[in-house]
Amino acid sequence: MSVIKKQDFIDSVESALQYISYYHPKDFIDALYQAYLKEENPAAKDAIGQILINSRMCAEGKRPVCQDTGIVTAFVKIGMDVQWDSDLSIQEMVDEGVRRAYSNPDNPLRASIVKNPVGPRVNTKDNTPAVVHMETVIGDKVEVIVAAKGGGSENKTKFVMLNPNDSIVDWVLKTVPTMGAGWCPPGMLGLGIGGTAEKAMVMAKESLMDPVDIQDLRDKGAETSVEKLRLELMDKVNELGIGAQGLGGLTTVLDIKIKDCPTHAASLPVAMIPNCAATRHAHFSLDGRGPNFIEPPSLDDWPVIEGSDKSQLKNVDLNKITQQEIDSWNPGDSLLLNGKILTGRDAAHKKIKDLVDSGQPLPEGVDFEGRFIYYVGPVDPVRDEVVGPAGPTTSTRMDKYSEMMLSDKSEGGMGLMGMIGKSERGDIALKSIAKHKSVYLMAVGGAAYLVSKAIKESRVVAFEELGMEAIYEFTVKDMPVTVAVDTKGDSVHKSGPALWKIKIQDNTNK
Ligand code: SF4
């Protein structure tokens, strides 16, 4: 019989959550580095390089790998011979660990949880509650996995009830391209197959807690039908050519994870959850002998990446930018931005729309005319930081506002010149971009700390009450971005994967 003390459990959860905010798992780093070495598309290689550089910087600086520090999911396996010395439930103890980890003064993490998803969506401010899955098992230990999942990848979750004889491979290959790049590939796909609808979902999430080991499986050879399916999906998903950040390239997934269980004879439930560039999970066990603090990794675990040669990139002065200059940019061009940009994401756009609809002016000092907007919700700064990790959020969510933002002021719009975010734009935004000869630039999702180092000044301009969703003005120096949509509305997220799919097919057929 083990006695697990409340404080030991809470301290261990708190420590593990801080740990995963700045340390990628070693297996993930190793797989990402292999993908970097192999990548042939320069834009995709550069994106993977930025994620690796960011990862090392975060490990050194103990700051979050991504500005979206995630919703916490915990898997708690409780031995039947365990006794608890606690006046809190397990959910309450996990939440207390979350609360402390996310408000750590040395490394505060962004609180992203809203308490009422239907309604005013008020932020709980401490990132609680966590999603906790519990299971009782034989033994006298408590095994805990904590993960922090970003919204961008969680939002791309898919589920289907196939007929028993339908092809899982066909469904995955048809579905992955519909997920776009908002899940910040390269990452992993977790599949839960069998059981019931909810069981398949939990298995898909839990499968992502296993290490990246597809190469070991390839070396050993597949023996079971699940192992064969993993290898087949791994090859065929990468042959789609989607590539890092959806730019087109050789690696879209670093691994395919699968958990399965018995199901009804009439059913084939399949859940698929992607894990992004910010793969974050930690595992520990408690046996009554005190808290478990995971050993920090060695910095030697991270490869040293040179990064792109800045002299080869186009320097852009945003304070003097002209229409002629943005007309000269092509999809896939790499730029270094300098000057002032405004920020705004979901809540700020909604507020602007509400003001426009009700005929009210924007707050004093907010003027988007001729400016660029960056879709971002940064982490709060600490010590001498201007801003905490500040990577891009998924731009697709702002598509419905693009016409309002890009139209001329004379037409009641905002007169915005360009946008910066991550992932592809939908057809409605592409149409507006072409109509207004605007442009859409892409920063690397999952390189948030690296991007934040390009931000030299920051001030809140409006909607301070929105916290991380307020409108800021950033002064940036050498902020790396890629032209994702040019002034004609041509998108690298359409042309890149199409091109690389053909290249990969041609190589396979040689
Ligand atoms: S890497 Fe991308 S999907 Fe993952 S948490 Fe960060 S922004 Fe979200």
Coordinates of C-alpha atoms and ligand atoms in Angstrom, one line a residue:
M1 CA 0.0 0.0 0.0
S2 CA 1.4 3.5 -1.0
V3 CA 0.1 6.7 0.5
I4 CA 0.2 9.6 -2.0
K5 CA 0.2 13.0 -0.4
K6 CA -1.7 15.9 -1.9
Q7 CA 1.4 18.2 -1.9
D8 CA 3.6 15.6 -3.7
F9 CA 1.0 15.2 -6.4
I10 CA 0.4 18.9 -7.0
D11 CA 4.1 19.7 -6.9
S12 CA 4.8 17.0 -9.5
V13 CA 2.1 18.2 -11.8
E14 CA 3.2 21.8 -11.5
S15 CA 6.9 20.9 -12.2
A16 CA 6.0 18.7 -15.2
L17 CA 3.9 21.4 -16.8
Q18 CA 6.7 23.9 -16.5
Y19 CA 9.1 21.3 -17.9
I20 CA 7.0 20.6 -21.0
S21 CA 6.5 24.3 -21.7
Y22 CA 10.2 24.7 -22.6
Y23 CA 11.6 21.2 -23.3
H24 CA 10.5 19.3 -26.4
P25 CA 10.8 15.5 -25.9
K26 CA 14.2 14.2 -27.2
D27 CA 12.6 11.7 -29.5
F28 CA 10.7 14.6 -31.2
I29 CA 13.8 16.7 -31.6
D30 CA 15.7 13.8 -33.1
A31 CA 12.9 13.1 -35.6
L32 CA 12.6 16.8 -36.5
Y33 CA 16.3 17.0 -37.1
Q34 CA 16.2 14.0 -39.4
A35 CA 13.4 15.7 -41.3
Y36 CA 15.5 18.9 -41.5
L37 CA 18.5 17.0 -42.9
K38 CA 16.3 15.3 -45.5
E39 CA 14.1 18.2 -46.6
E40 CA 14.7 19.4 -50.2
N41 CA 12.2 22.3 -50.3
P42 CA 14.2 25.3 -49.1
A43 CA 11.2 27.1 -47.6
A44 CA 10.1 24.0 -45.7
K45 CA 13.7 23.3 -44.6
D46 CA 13.9 26.8 -43.3
A47 CA 10.7 26.4 -41.4
I48 CA 11.9 23.2 -39.7
G49 CA 15.2 25.0 -39.0
Q50 CA 13.3 27.8 -37.2
I51 CA 11.4 25.3 -35.1
L52 CA 14.7 23.6 -34.1
I53 CA 16.4 26.9 -33.3
N54 CA 13.4 28.0 -31.3
S55 CA 13.3 24.7 -29.4
R56 CA 17.0 25.1 -28.3
M57 CA 16.4 28.8 -27.4
C58 CA 13.5 27.8 -25.2
A59 CA 15.4 25.0 -23.5
E60 CA 18.2 27.5 -22.8
G61 CA 16.0 30.4 -21.7
K62 CA 13.3 28.2 -20.0
R63 CA 10.5 30.0 -21.9
P64 CA 7.6 28.5 -23.8
V65 CA 8.1 26.8 -27.2
C66 CA 4.9 28.3 -28.4
Q67 CA 2.7 31.3 -27.4
D68 CA -0.2 28.9 -27.2
T69 CA 0.8 27.1 -24.0
G70 CA -2.2 24.8 -24.5
I71 CA -5.1 23.1 -22.7
V72 CA -3.8 20.6 -20.1
T73 CA -4.8 17.0 -20.5
A74 CA -3.8 14.5 -17.8
F75 CA -4.0 10.7 -18.0
V76 CA -3.9 9.4 -14.4
K77 CA -3.6 5.6 -13.8
I78 CA -4.2 4.9 -10.1
G79 CA -3.0 1.6 -8.6
M80 CA -5.7 -0.2 -6.6
D81 CA -3.4 -0.4 -3.6
V82 CA -2.9 3.4 -3.4
Q83 CA -4.3 5.5 -0.6
W84 CA -4.6 9.2 -0.9
D85 CA -3.7 11.7 1.9
S86 CA -5.7 14.6 0.4
D87 CA -8.8 16.6 1.0
L88 CA -8.9 17.4 -2.7
S89 CA -10.2 15.3 -5.6
I90 CA -7.8 14.2 -8.3
Q91 CA -9.3 16.7 -10.7
E92 CA -8.8 19.5 -8.0
M93 CA -5.2 18.4 -7.4
V94 CA -4.4 18.5 -11.1
D95 CA -6.1 21.9 -11.4
E96 CA -4.0 23.2 -8.5
G97 CA -0.9 22.0 -10.3
V98 CA -2.0 23.7 -13.5
R99 CA -2.9 26.9 -11.6
R100 CA 0.6 27.1 -10.1
A101 CA 2.5 26.1 -13.2
Y102 CA 0.7 28.7 -15.4
S103 CA 1.3 31.5 -12.9
N104 CA 4.9 30.8 -12.2
P105 CA 6.6 34.2 -12.0
D106 CA 9.8 33.0 -13.7
N107 CA 8.0 31.5 -16.6
P108 CA 4.3 32.6 -16.7
L109 CA 2.4 30.6 -19.3
R110 CA -0.5 31.9 -21.3
A111 CA -4.0 31.3 -19.9
S112 CA -6.1 30.1 -22.8
I113 CA -9.1 28.4 -21.2
V114 CA -12.6 30.0 -21.3
K115 CA -15.2 28.9 -18.8
N116 CA -18.3 29.0 -20.9
P117 CA -17.8 27.9 -24.5
V118 CA -21.3 28.8 -25.4
G119 CA -21.8 32.4 -24.3
P120 CA -19.3 35.1 -23.3
R121 CA -16.3 32.8 -23.3
V122 CA -14.7 34.4 -20.2
N123 CA -11.1 33.4 -19.6
T124 CA -10.6 31.5 -16.3
K125 CA -7.2 33.4 -16.1
D126 CA -5.3 30.4 -14.6
N127 CA -5.7 27.9 -17.5
T128 CA -7.9 25.6 -15.4
P129 CA -9.7 23.3 -15.5
A130 CA -7.6 20.6 -17.1
V131 CA -9.2 17.6 -18.9
V132 CA -8.4 14.6 -16.7
H133 CA -8.8 11.0 -17.7
M134 CA -8.6 8.5 -14.8
E135 CA -8.3 4.7 -14.7
T136 CA -7.8 2.3 -11.9
V137 CA -5.2 -0.4 -12.5
I138 CA -3.5 -3.1 -10.5
G139 CA -0.5 -2.0 -8.4
D140 CA 0.5 0.5 -5.7
K141 CA 1.7 3.4 -7.9
V142 CA 0.1 6.4 -9.6
E143 CA 1.3 6.9 -13.2
V144 CA 0.7 10.4 -14.6
I145 CA 1.0 11.8 -18.1
V146 CA 0.5 15.5 -18.5
A147 CA 0.2 17.2 -21.9
A148 CA -0.4 20.7 -23.1
K149 CA -2.2 20.8 -26.4
G150 CA -2.4 23.9 -28.6
G151 CA -5.7 25.0 -30.1
G152 CA -4.4 25.1 -33.7
S153 CA -3.8 21.4 -33.8
E154 CA -6.7 20.3 -31.5
N155 CA -9.1 22.2 -33.9
K156 CA -8.1 19.9 -36.7
T157 CA -9.4 16.7 -35.0
K158 CA -11.5 14.5 -37.2
F159 CA -13.8 11.6 -36.5
V160 CA -15.6 9.2 -38.7
M161 CA -17.8 6.1 -38.3
L162 CA -16.6 4.0 -41.2
N163 CA -18.4 0.8 -42.4
P164 CA -16.5 -2.3 -41.3
N165 CA -15.0 -2.9 -44.7
D166 CA -14.1 0.7 -45.6
S167 CA -10.5 1.6 -46.0
I168 CA -9.0 3.6 -43.1
V169 CA -6.1 4.5 -45.4
D170 CA -8.4 6.1 -47.9
W171 CA -10.2 8.0 -45.2
V172 CA -7.0 9.4 -43.8
L173 CA -5.5 10.4 -47.2
K174 CA -8.8 12.1 -48.1
T175 CA -9.0 13.9 -44.7
V176 CA -5.5 15.1 -44.0
P177 CA -5.4 17.6 -47.0
T178 CA -8.7 19.1 -45.6
M179 CA -6.9 19.9 -42.3
G180 CA -4.7 22.6 -44.0
A181 CA -1.6 23.8 -42.2
G182 CA -3.2 25.2 -39.0
W183 CA -1.9 22.2 -37.1
C184 CA 1.6 23.4 -37.7
P185 CA 3.1 20.3 -39.4
P186 CA 5.5 18.5 -39.2
G187 CA 4.0 16.7 -36.2
M188 CA 2.3 13.4 -35.6
L189 CA -1.1 11.9 -36.3
G190 CA -2.7 10.0 -33.5
L191 CA -5.4 7.5 -34.4
G192 CA -7.9 5.8 -32.2
I193 CA -9.6 2.9 -33.9
G194 CA -12.4 0.8 -32.5
G195 CA -14.5 0.9 -29.3
T196 CA -17.2 3.5 -29.4
A197 CA -17.1 7.1 -30.6
E198 CA -15.8 8.6 -27.3
K199 CA -13.4 5.7 -26.7
A200 CA -11.8 6.2 -30.1
M201 CA -11.2 9.9 -29.4
V202 CA -9.5 9.2 -26.0
M203 CA -7.3 6.5 -27.6
A204 CA -6.3 8.9 -30.4
K205 CA -5.2 11.5 -27.8
E206 CA -3.4 8.9 -25.7
S207 CA -1.6 7.5 -28.6
L208 CA 0.2 10.8 -29.0
M209 CA 1.8 10.4 -25.6
D210 CA 4.0 7.5 -27.0
P211 CA 7.5 8.3 -28.2
V212 CA 8.3 8.9 -31.9
D213 CA 9.6 5.4 -32.9
I214 CA 8.5 4.9 -36.5
Q215 CA 12.1 4.3 -37.6
D216 CA 12.5 1.6 -35.0
L217 CA 9.4 -0.1 -36.4
R218 CA 10.7 0.3 -39.9
D219 CA 14.0 -1.3 -38.9
K220 CA 12.3 -4.2 -37.0
G221 CA 9.6 -4.7 -39.6
A222 CA 5.8 -4.6 -39.1
E223 CA 4.3 -7.8 -37.6
T224 CA 0.8 -6.8 -36.6
S225 CA -2.0 -5.2 -38.7
V226 CA -1.7 -2.0 -36.7
E227 CA 2.1 -1.9 -37.3
K228 CA 1.5 -2.4 -41.0
L229 CA -1.1 0.4 -41.0
R230 CA 1.3 2.8 -39.2
L231 CA 4.0 2.3 -41.9
E232 CA 1.6 2.5 -44.8
L233 CA 0.1 5.7 -43.5
M234 CA 3.5 7.2 -42.7
D235 CA 4.6 6.8 -46.3
K236 CA 1.3 7.8 -47.9
V237 CA 0.7 10.8 -45.8
N238 CA 4.2 12.1 -46.5
E239 CA 3.6 11.4 -50.2
L240 CA 0.8 14.0 -50.1
G241 CA 3.6 16.6 -50.2
I242 CA 2.0 19.0 -47.7
G243 CA 5.3 19.5 -45.9
A244 CA 6.3 21.7 -43.0
Q245 CA 3.8 24.5 -42.4
G246 CA 1.9 23.4 -45.5
L247 CA 4.6 24.9 -47.8
G248 CA 5.1 21.7 -49.7
G249 CA 7.9 19.2 -48.9
L250 CA 9.0 15.8 -48.0
T251 CA 7.9 15.6 -44.3
T252 CA 4.4 16.3 -43.1
V253 CA 4.4 13.7 -40.3
L254 CA 7.2 12.5 -38.1
D255 CA 5.2 9.5 -36.9
I256 CA 1.8 7.9 -37.0
K257 CA 0.6 6.6 -33.6
I258 CA -2.3 4.2 -33.3
K259 CA -4.3 2.7 -30.4
D260 CA -7.0 0.2 -31.1
C261 CA -9.5 -1.9 -29.1
P262 CA -12.5 -4.2 -29.8
T263 CA -15.6 -2.7 -31.3
H264 CA -19.1 -3.6 -32.4
A265 CA -19.4 -5.9 -35.5
A266 CA -21.3 -3.2 -37.3
S267 CA -18.9 -0.3 -36.5
L268 CA -15.4 1.0 -37.4
P269 CA -15.0 4.2 -35.4
V270 CA -11.8 6.1 -36.3
A271 CA -10.6 9.3 -34.5
M272 CA -7.6 11.3 -35.8
I273 CA -5.9 14.0 -33.7
P274 CA -2.8 15.8 -35.0
N275 CA 0.0 16.8 -32.7
C276 CA 1.8 20.0 -33.8
A277 CA 5.3 21.4 -33.8
A278 CA 4.7 22.1 -30.1
T279 CA 4.6 18.5 -29.0
R280 CA 4.5 18.6 -25.2
H281 CA 4.0 15.7 -22.8
A282 CA 5.8 14.4 -19.7
H283 CA 5.4 11.1 -17.8
F284 CA 6.1 10.5 -14.1
S285 CA 5.0 8.1 -11.4
L286 CA 4.4 8.5 -7.7
D287 CA 4.9 5.7 -5.1
G288 CA 4.5 7.5 -1.9
R289 CA 8.2 8.5 -1.5
G290 CA 7.7 12.2 -2.3
P291 CA 7.2 14.3 -5.4
N292 CA 8.7 13.3 -8.8
F293 CA 10.6 16.1 -10.5
I294 CA 11.7 15.1 -14.0
E295 CA 15.5 15.4 -14.6
P296 CA 16.3 18.3 -17.1
P297 CA 17.7 17.1 -20.4
S298 CA 21.2 18.0 -21.6
L299 CA 21.5 20.9 -24.1
D300 CA 23.6 18.5 -26.1
D301 CA 20.3 16.8 -27.1
W302 CA 19.6 19.8 -29.4
P303 CA 21.3 20.1 -32.8
V304 CA 23.0 23.4 -33.6
I305 CA 21.3 24.9 -36.7
E306 CA 22.9 27.7 -38.5
G307 CA 19.6 29.3 -39.8
S308 CA 19.1 30.9 -43.2
D309 CA 21.7 33.3 -44.6
K310 CA 20.0 36.7 -43.9
S311 CA 22.0 38.4 -46.8
Q312 CA 19.9 36.3 -49.2
L313 CA 16.6 37.5 -47.9
K314 CA 14.6 40.6 -49.0
N315 CA 14.7 43.4 -46.4
V316 CA 11.4 45.2 -46.0
D317 CA 10.9 48.6 -44.4
L318 CA 7.3 48.6 -43.3
N319 CA 7.4 52.3 -42.5
K320 CA 8.1 53.2 -46.1
I321 CA 6.4 50.3 -47.9
T322 CA 4.7 50.9 -51.3
Q323 CA 2.1 49.1 -53.4
Q324 CA 4.7 48.6 -56.1
E325 CA 7.0 46.8 -53.6
I326 CA 4.4 44.3 -52.4
D327 CA 3.3 43.7 -56.1
S328 CA 6.9 42.5 -56.7
W329 CA 6.6 39.7 -54.1
N330 CA 6.0 36.1 -55.1
P331 CA 4.6 33.2 -53.1
G332 CA 7.5 31.5 -51.3
D333 CA 9.7 34.6 -51.1
S334 CA 11.4 35.0 -47.8
L335 CA 11.4 38.4 -46.2
L336 CA 12.8 40.2 -43.1
L337 CA 10.3 42.7 -41.8
N338 CA 11.4 46.0 -40.2
G339 CA 9.3 48.7 -38.8
K340 CA 5.9 48.9 -37.0
I341 CA 3.0 46.4 -37.2
L342 CA -0.3 46.2 -35.4
T343 CA -1.6 43.0 -33.8
G344 CA -5.1 41.6 -33.5
R345 CA -6.8 38.2 -33.5
D346 CA -10.3 36.7 -32.9
A347 CA -11.6 38.9 -30.1
A348 CA -10.1 42.2 -31.5
H349 CA -11.6 41.5 -34.9
K350 CA -15.0 40.8 -33.4
K351 CA -14.9 44.1 -31.5
I352 CA -13.9 46.0 -34.6
K353 CA -16.8 44.4 -36.5
D354 CA -19.2 45.3 -33.7
L355 CA -18.1 48.9 -33.8
V356 CA -18.4 49.1 -37.6
D357 CA -21.8 47.5 -37.5
S358 CA -23.1 49.9 -34.9
G359 CA -21.6 52.9 -36.7
Q360 CA -19.1 53.7 -34.0
P361 CA -15.5 54.8 -34.5
L362 CA -12.5 52.7 -33.6
P363 CA -10.8 53.6 -30.3
E364 CA -8.5 56.7 -30.6
G365 CA -5.1 55.9 -32.0
V366 CA -6.2 52.8 -33.9
D367 CA -5.6 53.2 -37.7
F368 CA -5.0 50.3 -39.9
E369 CA -4.7 52.2 -43.1
G370 CA -1.5 51.2 -45.0
R371 CA -0.4 49.0 -42.1
F372 CA 0.2 45.3 -41.6
I373 CA -1.6 43.3 -38.9
Y374 CA 0.0 40.3 -37.1
Y375 CA -2.4 37.6 -35.8
V376 CA -0.9 36.9 -32.4
G377 CA -1.7 36.5 -28.7
P378 CA 1.7 36.7 -27.0
V379 CA 2.8 35.3 -23.6
D380 CA 3.4 38.0 -21.0
P381 CA 7.0 39.1 -20.8
V382 CA 9.4 38.5 -17.9
R383 CA 12.6 40.1 -16.9
D384 CA 14.1 42.2 -19.8
E385 CA 11.8 40.7 -22.5
V386 CA 9.8 43.2 -24.6
V387 CA 7.2 40.5 -25.1
G388 CA 7.0 36.8 -24.3
P389 CA 6.9 34.1 -27.0
A390 CA 4.8 35.6 -29.8
G391 CA 4.2 33.2 -32.7
P392 CA 1.4 33.5 -35.2
T393 CA -2.1 32.1 -34.7
T394 CA -4.2 30.4 -37.4
S395 CA -5.2 33.0 -39.9
T396 CA -8.1 31.1 -41.4
R397 CA -10.2 32.1 -38.4
M398 CA -9.8 35.8 -39.5
D399 CA -10.9 35.0 -43.1
K400 CA -14.4 36.3 -42.5
Y401 CA -13.1 39.7 -41.5
S402 CA -10.6 40.1 -44.4
E403 CA -13.0 42.1 -46.7
M404 CA -13.8 44.5 -43.9
M405 CA -10.1 44.9 -43.0
L406 CA -8.8 45.2 -46.5
S407 CA -11.4 47.5 -48.0
D408 CA -10.6 51.2 -48.5
K409 CA -11.6 53.6 -45.7
S410 CA -13.8 55.3 -48.3
E411 CA -15.8 52.1 -48.6
G412 CA -16.2 51.8 -44.8
G413 CA -13.2 49.4 -44.4
M414 CA -10.0 49.6 -42.5
G415 CA -7.6 50.1 -45.5
L416 CA -5.2 47.4 -44.2
M417 CA -2.3 46.7 -46.5
G418 CA -1.3 43.2 -45.5
M419 CA -1.6 40.4 -43.0
I420 CA 0.8 38.1 -41.1
G421 CA -0.2 34.8 -39.5
K422 CA 0.1 31.1 -40.0
S423 CA -1.5 28.4 -42.2
E424 CA -3.5 28.8 -45.4
R425 CA -6.3 31.3 -46.2
G426 CA -9.7 30.3 -47.3
D427 CA -11.2 31.2 -50.7
I428 CA -13.1 34.2 -49.2
A429 CA -9.8 35.7 -48.0
L430 CA -8.0 34.9 -51.2
K431 CA -10.7 36.8 -53.2
S432 CA -10.4 39.8 -50.9
I433 CA -6.6 39.8 -51.1
A434 CA -6.6 39.8 -54.9
K435 CA -9.4 42.4 -55.1
H436 CA -7.5 44.8 -52.9
K437 CA -4.1 43.9 -54.1
S438 CA -3.1 43.0 -50.6
V439 CA -0.7 40.3 -49.4
Y440 CA -0.6 37.6 -46.8
L441 CA 2.7 36.7 -45.1
M442 CA 3.4 33.7 -43.0
A443 CA 5.5 33.3 -39.8
V444 CA 6.5 29.9 -38.6
G445 CA 4.0 28.3 -36.1
G446 CA 5.9 26.7 -33.4
A447 CA 8.8 29.2 -33.5
A448 CA 7.3 31.7 -31.1
Y449 CA 10.3 32.5 -28.9
L450 CA 12.5 33.0 -31.9
V451 CA 9.9 35.4 -33.4
S452 CA 9.6 37.3 -30.2
K453 CA 13.3 38.2 -30.3
A454 CA 12.6 40.2 -33.5
I455 CA 10.1 42.4 -31.5
K456 CA 12.0 45.4 -30.2
E457 CA 9.2 47.5 -28.8
S458 CA 5.6 46.8 -27.8
R459 CA 2.8 48.9 -26.6
V460 CA -1.0 48.3 -26.2
V461 CA -3.0 50.5 -28.6
A462 CA -6.5 49.4 -27.8
F463 CA -8.8 46.9 -26.2
E464 CA -6.5 46.4 -23.2
E465 CA -9.2 44.5 -21.4
L466 CA -8.7 41.6 -23.9
G467 CA -5.3 40.8 -22.4
M468 CA -3.2 38.8 -24.9
E469 CA -5.9 39.5 -27.5
A470 CA -5.5 43.3 -27.2
I471 CA -4.3 45.4 -30.2
Y472 CA -0.6 46.0 -29.7
E473 CA 1.8 48.0 -31.9
F474 CA 5.1 46.1 -32.3
T475 CA 8.3 47.5 -33.7
V476 CA 10.1 44.6 -35.4
K477 CA 13.6 44.1 -36.6
D478 CA 14.5 41.4 -39.1
M479 CA 11.3 39.4 -38.4
P480 CA 11.4 36.3 -40.7
V481 CA 8.3 35.7 -42.8
T482 CA 7.4 34.0 -46.1
V483 CA 5.1 35.4 -48.7
A484 CA 2.1 33.0 -48.6
V485 CA -0.4 34.8 -50.8
D486 CA 0.7 37.4 -53.3
T487 CA -1.2 40.5 -54.6
K488 CA -2.8 38.3 -57.3
G489 CA -4.3 36.0 -54.7
D490 CA -1.9 33.1 -55.5
S491 CA -1.3 30.9 -52.5
V492 CA 1.8 28.9 -51.7
H493 CA -0.4 26.6 -49.6
K494 CA -2.0 25.6 -52.9
S495 CA 1.0 25.6 -55.3
G496 CA 3.6 24.2 -52.8
P497 CA 1.9 20.9 -51.8
A498 CA 0.7 20.3 -55.4
L499 CA 4.2 20.7 -56.7
W500 CA 5.8 18.5 -54.1
K501 CA 3.2 15.8 -54.4
I502 CA 4.2 15.5 -58.1
K503 CA 8.0 15.6 -57.3
I504 CA 7.6 12.9 -54.7
Q505 CA 5.6 10.7 -57.1
D506 CA 8.2 11.2 -59.8
N507 CA 11.0 10.2 -57.4
T508 CA 9.0 7.1 -56.3
N509 CA 8.4 6.0 -59.9
K510 CA 12.1 6.4 -60.9
Ligands
SF4_1 S1 2.8 24.9 -32.8 FE1 1.0 25.7 -33.9 S2 -0.7 24.4 -33.4 FE2 0.9 24.0 -31.9 S3 0.5 25.2 -30.2 FE3 1.8 26.4 -31.4 S4 0.6 27.7 -32.8 FE4 -0.7 26.0 -31.9

